[in-house]
Coordinates of C-alpha atoms and ligand atoms in Angstrom, one line a residue:
M10 CA 0.0 0.0 0.0
A11 CA 1.2 3.5 -0.9
K12 CA 2.6 5.5 2.0
R13 CA 0.3 8.4 3.1
I14 CA 1.9 11.8 3.3
N15 CA 0.1 14.3 5.6
F16 CA 0.1 17.9 4.6
F17 CA 0.6 20.4 7.4
D18 CA -0.1 23.9 6.1
T19 CA 1.6 26.7 8.0
T20 CA 0.5 29.6 5.7
L21 CA -1.4 31.2 8.6
R22 CA 1.5 31.0 11.0
D23 CA 5.0 30.8 9.3
G24 CA 3.6 32.2 6.1
E25 CA 2.0 35.1 7.9
Q26 CA 5.3 36.0 9.5
S27 CA 6.7 37.0 6.1
P28 CA 6.9 40.7 5.3
G29 CA 3.7 42.1 3.8
C30 CA 1.7 38.9 4.3
S31 CA -0.2 39.8 7.4
M32 CA -3.9 39.0 7.4
N33 CA -6.9 40.1 9.5
I34 CA -9.1 37.7 11.3
K35 CA -11.8 37.6 8.6
E36 CA -9.2 36.8 5.9
K37 CA -7.6 34.1 8.0
I38 CA -10.9 32.4 8.5
L39 CA -11.6 32.6 4.8
L40 CA -8.2 31.1 3.9
A41 CA -8.5 28.4 6.6
K42 CA -11.8 27.3 5.1
Q43 CA -10.2 27.1 1.6
L44 CA -7.3 25.1 3.0
E45 CA -9.8 22.7 4.4
K46 CA -11.4 22.4 1.0
L47 CA -8.0 21.8 -0.5
G48 CA -7.7 18.8 1.8
V49 CA -4.8 19.7 4.0
D50 CA -4.5 17.4 7.0
V51 CA -3.4 20.0 9.5
I52 CA -3.9 23.8 9.5
E53 CA -1.4 25.7 11.7
A54 CA -3.7 28.6 12.6
G55 CA -1.2 30.8 14.5
F56 CA 0.9 31.4 17.5
A57 CA -1.7 32.1 20.2
A58 CA 0.6 33.7 22.8
S59 CA 2.1 36.1 20.3
S60 CA -0.8 38.6 20.3
E61 CA -4.5 39.0 21.2
G62 CA -5.3 39.0 17.5
D63 CA -3.5 35.7 16.9
F64 CA -5.2 34.1 19.9
E65 CA -8.6 35.2 18.6
S66 CA -8.0 34.0 15.1
V67 CA -6.8 30.6 16.3
Q68 CA -9.9 30.3 18.4
M69 CA -12.2 31.2 15.6
I70 CA -10.5 28.9 13.1
A71 CA -10.7 26.1 15.7
N72 CA -14.4 26.6 15.9
E73 CA -14.9 26.8 12.1
V74 CA -12.8 24.0 10.8
K75 CA -14.2 20.5 11.0
N76 CA -12.2 18.1 8.8
S77 CA -8.6 19.2 9.3
T78 CA -6.6 19.2 12.5
V79 CA -6.1 22.7 13.8
A80 CA -2.6 23.2 15.3
V81 CA -1.4 26.1 17.4
L82 CA 2.2 27.0 18.0
A83 CA 3.7 27.5 21.5
R84 CA 7.2 27.9 22.8
A85 CA 8.1 25.3 25.4
V86 CA 6.9 27.6 28.1
K87 CA 3.9 27.0 30.4
G88 CA 2.2 30.3 29.7
D89 CA 2.4 29.8 25.9
I90 CA 1.0 26.3 26.2
D91 CA -1.9 27.5 28.4
K92 CA -2.8 30.1 25.9
A93 CA -2.4 27.6 23.0
W94 CA -4.8 25.2 24.6
E95 CA -7.3 27.9 25.5
A96 CA -7.3 29.0 21.9
V97 CA -7.5 25.5 20.2
K98 CA -9.6 23.4 22.6
G99 CA -12.8 24.0 20.7
A100 CA -11.4 22.3 17.6
T101 CA -12.8 18.9 16.4
K102 CA -9.1 17.8 16.1
P103 CA -6.8 20.0 18.2
R104 CA -3.0 19.9 18.2
I105 CA -0.5 21.8 20.3
H106 CA 2.8 22.3 18.5
T107 CA 5.5 23.2 20.9
F108 CA 9.2 23.9 20.1
I109 CA 12.5 24.7 21.6
A110 CA 15.9 25.3 19.9
T111 CA 18.4 22.5 20.0
S112 CA 21.5 23.8 18.1
D113 CA 24.6 24.9 20.1
I114 CA 24.4 28.4 18.8
H115 CA 20.7 28.8 19.6
M116 CA 21.0 27.2 23.1
K117 CA 24.0 29.3 24.0
Y118 CA 23.1 32.7 22.5
K119 CA 19.3 32.7 22.3
L120 CA 18.1 30.5 25.1
K121 CA 21.2 31.0 27.3
M122 CA 20.5 27.5 28.6
E123 CA 22.6 24.4 29.1
P124 CA 21.8 21.4 26.8
E125 CA 20.6 19.2 29.8
D126 CA 18.2 22.0 30.9
V127 CA 16.8 22.2 27.3
I128 CA 16.0 18.5 27.4
K129 CA 14.4 18.8 30.9
K130 CA 12.3 21.8 29.7
A131 CA 11.2 20.1 26.5
E132 CA 10.2 17.0 28.4
E133 CA 8.4 18.9 31.1
M134 CA 6.4 21.1 28.6
V135 CA 5.5 18.2 26.3
R136 CA 4.2 16.3 29.3
Y137 CA 2.2 19.3 30.4
A138 CA 0.8 19.9 26.8
S139 CA -0.1 16.2 26.6
S140 CA -2.1 16.5 29.8
L141 CA -4.3 19.1 28.1
C142 CA -4.4 18.2 24.4
P143 CA -4.8 14.7 22.8
E144 CA -2.2 15.5 20.1
V145 CA 1.2 17.2 20.7
E146 CA 3.9 17.9 18.2
F147 CA 7.4 18.7 19.2
S148 CA 9.8 20.7 17.0
A149 CA 13.6 20.9 17.6
E150 CA 14.2 24.4 16.2
D151 CA 17.4 24.6 14.1
A152 CA 17.5 20.8 14.1
T153 CA 19.8 20.6 11.0
R154 CA 22.5 22.5 12.8
S155 CA 22.1 20.4 15.9
N156 CA 24.1 17.4 17.1
P157 CA 22.3 14.2 16.0
D158 CA 23.1 12.4 19.3
F159 CA 21.6 15.3 21.2
L160 CA 18.5 15.2 19.0
A161 CA 18.0 11.5 19.4
K162 CA 18.2 11.9 23.2
I163 CA 15.7 14.9 23.4
F164 CA 13.3 13.1 20.9
D165 CA 13.3 10.0 23.1
K166 CA 12.5 12.0 26.2
V167 CA 9.6 14.0 24.6
I168 CA 8.1 10.9 23.0
E169 CA 8.1 9.2 26.4
A170 CA 6.4 12.4 27.7
G171 CA 3.6 12.1 25.1
A172 CA 4.7 13.7 21.8
K173 CA 3.0 12.0 18.9
I174 CA 4.7 13.9 16.1
I175 CA 8.4 14.9 15.9
N176 CA 9.4 17.7 13.6
I177 CA 13.0 18.0 12.4
P178 CA 13.1 21.5 10.8
D179 CA 15.7 23.1 8.6
T180 CA 14.9 26.4 10.3
V181 CA 17.6 28.4 8.5
G182 CA 17.4 26.7 5.1
Y183 CA 21.0 25.4 5.5
T184 CA 20.9 21.7 4.7
T185 CA 21.1 19.9 1.3
P186 CA 19.0 16.9 0.1
D187 CA 21.7 14.2 0.6
E188 CA 22.9 15.6 3.9
Y189 CA 19.3 15.8 5.2
Y190 CA 18.5 12.3 4.1
N191 CA 21.5 10.9 5.9
F192 CA 20.9 13.1 9.0
I193 CA 17.4 11.8 9.5
M194 CA 18.4 8.2 8.9
D195 CA 21.2 8.6 11.4
I196 CA 18.8 10.1 14.1
R197 CA 16.3 7.2 13.4
K198 CA 19.1 4.8 14.1
K199 CA 20.2 6.6 17.3
S200 CA 16.8 7.0 18.7
K201 CA 14.9 4.3 20.6
H202 CA 11.4 5.7 19.9
L203 CA 11.4 7.9 16.8
D204 CA 10.1 5.1 14.6
S205 CA 7.0 4.7 16.8
V206 CA 5.8 8.2 16.0
Q207 CA 5.2 10.4 13.0
I208 CA 8.3 12.2 11.6
S209 CA 7.7 15.6 10.3
V210 CA 9.7 17.9 8.1
H211 CA 9.8 21.7 7.9
C212 CA 12.1 23.4 5.4
H213 CA 13.0 27.0 4.7
N214 CA 14.1 28.1 1.3
D215 CA 17.1 30.3 2.0
L216 CA 19.2 28.3 -0.6
G217 CA 16.3 27.5 -2.8
L218 CA 16.2 23.9 -1.6
A219 CA 13.1 23.7 0.6
V220 CA 11.1 21.5 -1.7
A221 CA 14.1 19.2 -2.6
N222 CA 15.0 18.9 1.1
T223 CA 11.4 18.0 2.0
L224 CA 11.4 15.3 -0.6
A225 CA 14.7 13.9 0.7
A226 CA 13.2 13.8 4.2
I227 CA 10.2 11.9 2.9
K228 CA 12.6 9.3 1.4
A229 CA 14.2 9.1 4.8
G230 CA 10.9 8.2 6.5
A231 CA 9.1 11.5 7.2
T232 CA 5.3 11.2 6.7
Q233 CA 4.3 14.8 7.5
C234 CA 5.5 17.8 5.4
E235 CA 5.1 21.3 6.6
C236 CA 4.6 23.8 3.9
T237 CA 2.8 27.0 2.8
I238 CA 0.7 28.1 -0.2
N239 CA 2.9 29.9 -2.8
G240 CA 5.9 29.1 -0.6
I241 CA 5.5 32.2 1.5
G242 CA 7.2 32.3 4.9
E243 CA 10.1 33.8 6.9
R244 CA 12.9 35.3 4.8
A245 CA 13.0 33.3 1.5
G246 CA 9.9 31.3 2.5
N247 CA 8.9 27.7 3.2
A248 CA 8.5 24.7 1.0
A249 CA 5.6 25.4 -1.4
L250 CA 2.7 23.1 -0.9
E251 CA 1.6 23.2 -4.6
E252 CA 5.0 22.1 -5.8
L253 CA 5.3 19.2 -3.3
V254 CA 1.8 17.9 -4.1
M255 CA 2.3 18.0 -7.8
I256 CA 5.8 16.4 -7.7
M257 CA 4.2 13.6 -5.7
N258 CA 1.4 13.3 -8.2
V259 CA 3.3 13.7 -11.4
R260 CA 6.2 11.6 -10.3
G261 CA 4.2 8.9 -8.5
D262 CA 6.6 6.4 -10.2
I263 CA 9.4 7.8 -8.0
Y264 CA 7.7 8.7 -4.7
G265 CA 4.9 6.1 -4.6
V266 CA 3.0 8.1 -2.0
E267 CA -0.6 9.2 -1.6
T268 CA -2.0 12.5 -0.2
G269 CA -5.4 13.8 0.7
I270 CA -5.0 17.0 -1.4
N271 CA -7.6 17.9 -4.0
T272 CA -5.2 19.3 -6.5
K273 CA -8.1 21.0 -8.4
E274 CA -8.3 23.4 -5.5
I275 CA -4.7 24.5 -5.8
M276 CA -5.2 27.5 -8.1
K277 CA -8.1 28.9 -6.2
T278 CA -6.2 28.7 -3.0
S279 CA -3.1 30.4 -4.5
H280 CA -5.3 33.2 -6.0
L281 CA -7.1 33.7 -2.7
L282 CA -3.9 34.1 -0.8
T283 CA -2.6 36.6 -3.4
S284 CA -5.7 38.6 -3.3
I285 CA -5.7 38.7 0.6
T286 CA -2.0 39.6 1.0
G287 CA -1.5 41.6 -2.2
V288 CA 1.7 39.6 -2.7
S289 CA 1.8 38.0 -6.2
V290 CA 3.9 35.1 -7.2
Q291 CA 6.4 35.6 -10.0
P292 CA 5.1 34.7 -13.4
N293 CA 7.4 31.8 -13.9
K294 CA 6.7 30.2 -10.4
A295 CA 6.1 26.5 -10.8
I296 CA 2.5 25.3 -10.8
V297 CA 0.8 28.6 -9.9
G298 CA 2.7 31.3 -11.8
A299 CA 0.9 33.0 -14.6
N300 CA 3.2 31.4 -17.2
A301 CA 3.3 27.9 -15.7
F302 CA 1.1 26.6 -18.4
A303 CA 1.7 29.1 -21.2
H304 CA 3.4 28.0 -24.3
E305 CA 5.1 30.9 -26.0
A306 CA 7.4 29.5 -28.7
G307 CA 5.7 28.5 -31.9
I308 CA 7.3 25.1 -32.0
H309 CA 5.9 24.4 -28.5
Q310 CA 2.5 25.7 -29.4
H311 CA 2.5 23.5 -32.5
G312 CA 3.5 20.4 -30.5
V313 CA 0.9 21.0 -27.8
L314 CA -1.8 21.4 -30.3
S315 CA -0.9 18.1 -31.9
N316 CA -0.5 16.3 -28.6
R317 CA -0.5 18.1 -25.2
E318 CA 2.0 15.7 -23.7
T319 CA 4.8 16.9 -26.1
Y320 CA 5.4 19.8 -23.7
E321 CA 3.0 19.4 -20.8
I322 CA 3.8 17.0 -18.0
M323 CA 0.5 17.8 -16.2
T324 CA -2.7 19.4 -17.3
P325 CA -3.7 22.9 -16.2
E326 CA -7.1 21.4 -15.3
S327 CA -5.4 19.1 -12.8
V328 CA -4.4 22.1 -10.6
G329 CA -7.8 23.8 -11.2
L330 CA -6.7 26.2 -13.9
T331 CA -9.5 26.8 -16.4
M332 CA -7.8 28.2 -19.5
N333 CA -9.9 31.4 -19.7
K334 CA -12.8 29.5 -21.1
M335 CA -15.4 31.9 -22.4
V336 CA -18.5 31.2 -20.4
L337 CA -21.3 33.7 -20.2
G338 CA -22.4 37.0 -21.7
K339 CA -24.9 39.7 -20.8
H340 CA -27.8 37.6 -21.9
S341 CA -26.9 34.7 -19.5
G342 CA -29.4 34.3 -16.7
R343 CA -29.1 33.5 -13.0
H344 CA -29.6 29.8 -13.6
A345 CA -26.7 29.6 -16.1
F346 CA -24.5 31.6 -13.8
K347 CA -25.3 29.3 -10.9
D348 CA -24.5 26.2 -13.0
K349 CA -21.2 27.8 -14.1
L350 CA -20.3 28.6 -10.5
Q351 CA -21.0 25.0 -9.5
S352 CA -18.9 23.6 -12.3
M353 CA -16.1 25.9 -11.0
G354 CA -16.5 24.4 -7.5
Y355 CA -18.3 27.3 -5.9
D356 CA -21.5 26.6 -3.9
L357 CA -22.8 29.9 -2.8
A358 CA -25.7 30.6 -0.3
P359 CA -28.7 32.2 -2.1
E360 CA -27.9 35.7 -0.8
E361 CA -24.3 35.4 -1.8
L362 CA -25.3 34.2 -5.2
D363 CA -27.5 37.2 -5.7
K364 CA -24.7 39.6 -4.9
A365 CA -22.3 37.7 -7.2
F366 CA -24.9 37.7 -10.0
E367 CA -25.4 41.4 -9.6
E368 CA -21.6 41.9 -10.0
F369 CA -21.5 39.6 -13.0
K370 CA -24.3 41.5 -14.7
K371 CA -22.5 44.8 -14.2
L372 CA -19.4 43.3 -15.7
A373 CA -21.2 41.6 -18.6
D374 CA -22.8 45.0 -19.5
V375 CA -19.4 46.4 -20.3
K376 CA -17.4 43.3 -21.3
K377 CA -18.4 41.2 -24.2
Q378 CA -17.0 37.9 -23.0
V379 CA -16.9 36.9 -19.4
F380 CA -14.2 34.3 -18.7
D381 CA -13.8 31.9 -15.8
G382 CA -10.9 34.1 -14.6
D383 CA -13.3 37.1 -14.4
I384 CA -15.8 35.2 -12.4
E385 CA -13.2 33.9 -10.0
A386 CA -12.0 37.5 -9.6
I387 CA -15.5 38.7 -8.9
L388 CA -15.9 36.1 -6.2
T389 CA -12.5 36.7 -4.6
D390 CA -12.9 40.4 -4.6
R391 CA -16.3 40.1 -3.0
E392 CA -15.1 37.7 -0.3
V393 CA -12.3 40.0 1.0
K394 CA -14.1 43.4 1.0
A395 CA -13.9 45.4 4.2
E396 CA -16.9 47.1 5.7
D397 CA -17.2 50.5 4.0
K398 CA -16.9 53.8 5.9
Y399 CA -16.1 55.7 2.7
K400 CA -18.1 54.7 -0.5
L401 CA -17.4 55.9 -4.0
V402 CA -20.3 57.9 -5.4
R403 CA -18.7 59.1 -8.7
F404 CA -15.5 60.4 -10.2
V405 CA -14.5 62.5 -13.2
I406 CA -11.1 62.6 -14.7
N407 CA -9.9 65.1 -17.2
S408 CA -6.7 64.0 -18.7
G409 CA -4.6 64.2 -21.9
N410 CA -1.1 64.5 -23.2
T411 CA -1.3 68.3 -23.5
I412 CA -3.1 69.2 -20.2
T413 CA -2.6 68.7 -16.5
T414 CA -4.8 65.9 -15.2
T415 CA -7.6 66.9 -13.0
A416 CA -9.6 64.5 -10.8
S417 CA -12.9 65.1 -9.0
V418 CA -13.9 62.3 -6.7
V419 CA -17.2 62.3 -4.7
L420 CA -17.3 60.0 -1.7
N421 CA -20.1 59.2 0.7
K422 CA -18.9 59.2 4.2
E423 CA -21.5 57.7 6.5
G424 CA -24.4 59.2 4.6
Q425 CA -22.9 62.5 3.6
D426 CA -21.4 63.3 0.2
I427 CA -18.0 65.0 0.1
E428 CA -16.0 66.0 -2.9
G429 CA -12.2 66.2 -3.4
I430 CA -10.5 67.8 -6.4
A431 CA -6.8 67.5 -7.2
V432 CA -4.4 67.9 -10.1
A433 CA -1.4 65.6 -10.9
G434 CA 0.7 64.2 -13.7
G435 CA -1.6 61.2 -14.3
P436 CA -5.1 60.0 -13.6
V437 CA -4.4 57.5 -10.9
D438 CA -2.3 60.0 -8.9
A439 CA -4.9 62.7 -9.3
A440 CA -7.7 60.5 -8.2
I441 CA -5.8 59.3 -5.1
R442 CA -4.9 62.9 -4.2
A443 CA -8.5 63.9 -4.6
I444 CA -9.6 61.1 -2.2
D445 CA -6.9 62.2 0.3
K446 CA -8.7 65.5 0.5
C447 CA -11.9 63.8 1.7
L448 CA -10.3 61.7 4.4
D449 CA -10.2 62.5 8.1
I450 CA -6.9 60.8 8.5
E451 CA -3.5 61.0 6.7
V452 CA -2.3 57.8 5.1
E453 CA 0.8 57.0 3.2
L454 CA 0.8 55.1 0.0
A455 CA 3.3 52.2 0.3
D456 CA 2.7 50.1 -2.8
Y457 CA 0.6 50.2 -5.9
S458 CA 0.0 47.6 -8.6
I459 CA -2.5 47.0 -11.4
Q460 CA -2.8 44.0 -13.6
S461 CA -5.3 42.5 -16.0
V462 CA -7.4 39.5 -14.9
T463 CA -7.8 38.1 -18.4
E464 CA -6.7 39.1 -21.9
G465 CA -7.8 41.8 -24.2
T466 CA -8.1 45.6 -24.0
D467 CA -11.5 45.2 -22.3
A468 CA -10.0 43.0 -19.6
L469 CA -10.8 43.6 -15.9
G470 CA -8.1 45.6 -14.2
Y471 CA -7.2 44.3 -10.7
S472 CA -5.5 46.8 -8.5
I473 CA -3.8 46.1 -5.2
I474 CA -2.8 49.0 -3.0
K475 CA -0.8 49.0 0.2
I476 CA -1.1 52.0 2.6
R477 CA 0.6 52.7 5.9
Y478 CA -1.3 54.2 8.8
K479 CA 0.2 54.5 12.4
D480 CA 3.0 51.9 11.7
H481 CA 0.5 49.4 10.2
N482 CA 0.1 48.2 6.6
Y483 CA -3.4 47.9 5.2
I484 CA -4.1 46.3 1.9
G485 CA -6.9 47.1 -0.5
K486 CA -8.1 45.5 -3.7
G487 CA -10.3 46.9 -6.4
M488 CA -11.5 45.7 -9.7
S489 CA -13.1 47.3 -12.7
I490 CA -12.9 47.4 -16.4
N491 CA -11.8 51.0 -15.9
I492 CA -8.3 51.1 -14.4
V493 CA -8.7 54.4 -12.6
E494 CA -11.9 53.0 -11.0
A495 CA -10.1 49.8 -10.0
S496 CA -7.4 51.9 -8.3
I497 CA -9.9 54.2 -6.5
K498 CA -11.7 51.1 -5.3
A499 CA -8.5 49.5 -4.1
Y500 CA -7.4 52.7 -2.3
L501 CA -10.8 53.1 -0.6
N502 CA -10.8 49.4 0.3
A503 CA -7.4 49.9 2.1
V504 CA -8.7 53.0 3.9
N505 CA -11.9 51.3 4.9
S506 CA -10.0 48.3 6.3
I507 CA -8.4 50.7 8.8
Y508 CA -11.8 51.2 10.3
A509 CA -12.9 47.5 9.9
Ligands
LIG619 O1 11.4 27.1 11.1 C1 11.1 26.6 12.2 O2 12.0 26.0 12.9 C2 9.8 26.8 12.8 C3 9.5 26.0 14.0 C4 8.7 26.8 15.0 C5 8.8 24.7 13.6 O3 9.0 27.5 12.2
LIG620 ZN1 9.6 27.8 10.1

């Protein structure tokens, strides 16, 4: 029978630690539900002791998620473990994930503890966590720079204390596949108990080896891999879930393992994360990049048209990518729209369907062909919208190559219309400056981007704007066939999220 690999997704914890990837509670819940749909075995929901916000989001995710285990991170400290348990105890399948550093450099300079005291602390805290929670995972932070004899000793102690999963992380992305394989095999030989529990692997990508190292660990006996969507995470990120799953699927002949991942949900999950964080993946990113299934060279296009397998080792459909299939137009009714959504894997409640249909109708009025990508964008955009304090009423732009651009923007602020007028070099800048004149607060624009959702000059423009207010970043998204309107919507969405 094929070996089952469990996927432990840490997008909401290690991923969220990466710069620019912070999420609010609503967004975290939305992503957690999508991860559950994707079929991950474990969702690491956060680090409860790190902030009130993290505590609350772990608690809410624990209450929402039913099929996946919900894990919560805790240092090997009693206070952290108490908070972790308090946050996760409502989950159908709760897990406390506790860690302590084991490398000489971390023990000496970070923990300022003697190795024997680190073992005692780990054992004591795993025993305590196990007295609260039915499933406890122990991680030896910076394991790959730790002494294997020491690791074998600490692992045996924490397993005797109740740990059911032992994680051997490459915290600083330092190891290489061969070295990691031999390292894990060596610890397995040295430890009395390691083979009686689940071995987990957690790799960072500092040398670009996170995925390769994870696969080497699986060959060495690991059955849980810790990873993130789009490979986001501390510094250079973590091993990318989508790459690991597709390697295991496409090269089943080599790995011979099975997973519980529904690969058709990969694209949707990746897009959702991008739309929440505003951090896009590079176009040539494996599996989820915009060019991952594009064939540019004529010789390749010809080959693919004759037989897809000439240049395609997996189908776009297998990762849930619908190749911009033209679906509906302005004459399509609610029924056809609902059918289409269902075929794309969306099952909306009646009131949500009404809202989405309304958005679709508005789009179909101005855009001849509505593609799957457009519909997905409508749904994602709708899902992450903040409550609106400022609403756009109308705007007028006067622009040209021989005049200064002028923008007039009218906003409705809690029932009252206010107008801002500004001049600037270009229409987007003028519109943003006009909005600034209507706001009660001063915000700083930190990042701006716009891209088209599908092809053609009538494509939907999708704008992502990051602003800073009182040392916090806020992200806004906006979509429209008019790129100035998309930018205005994104800016207002970011401003409104300050109040939300
Ligand atoms: O990279 C790491 O070592 C971690 C641990 C907390 C598992 O994220
Ligand atoms: Zn990590």
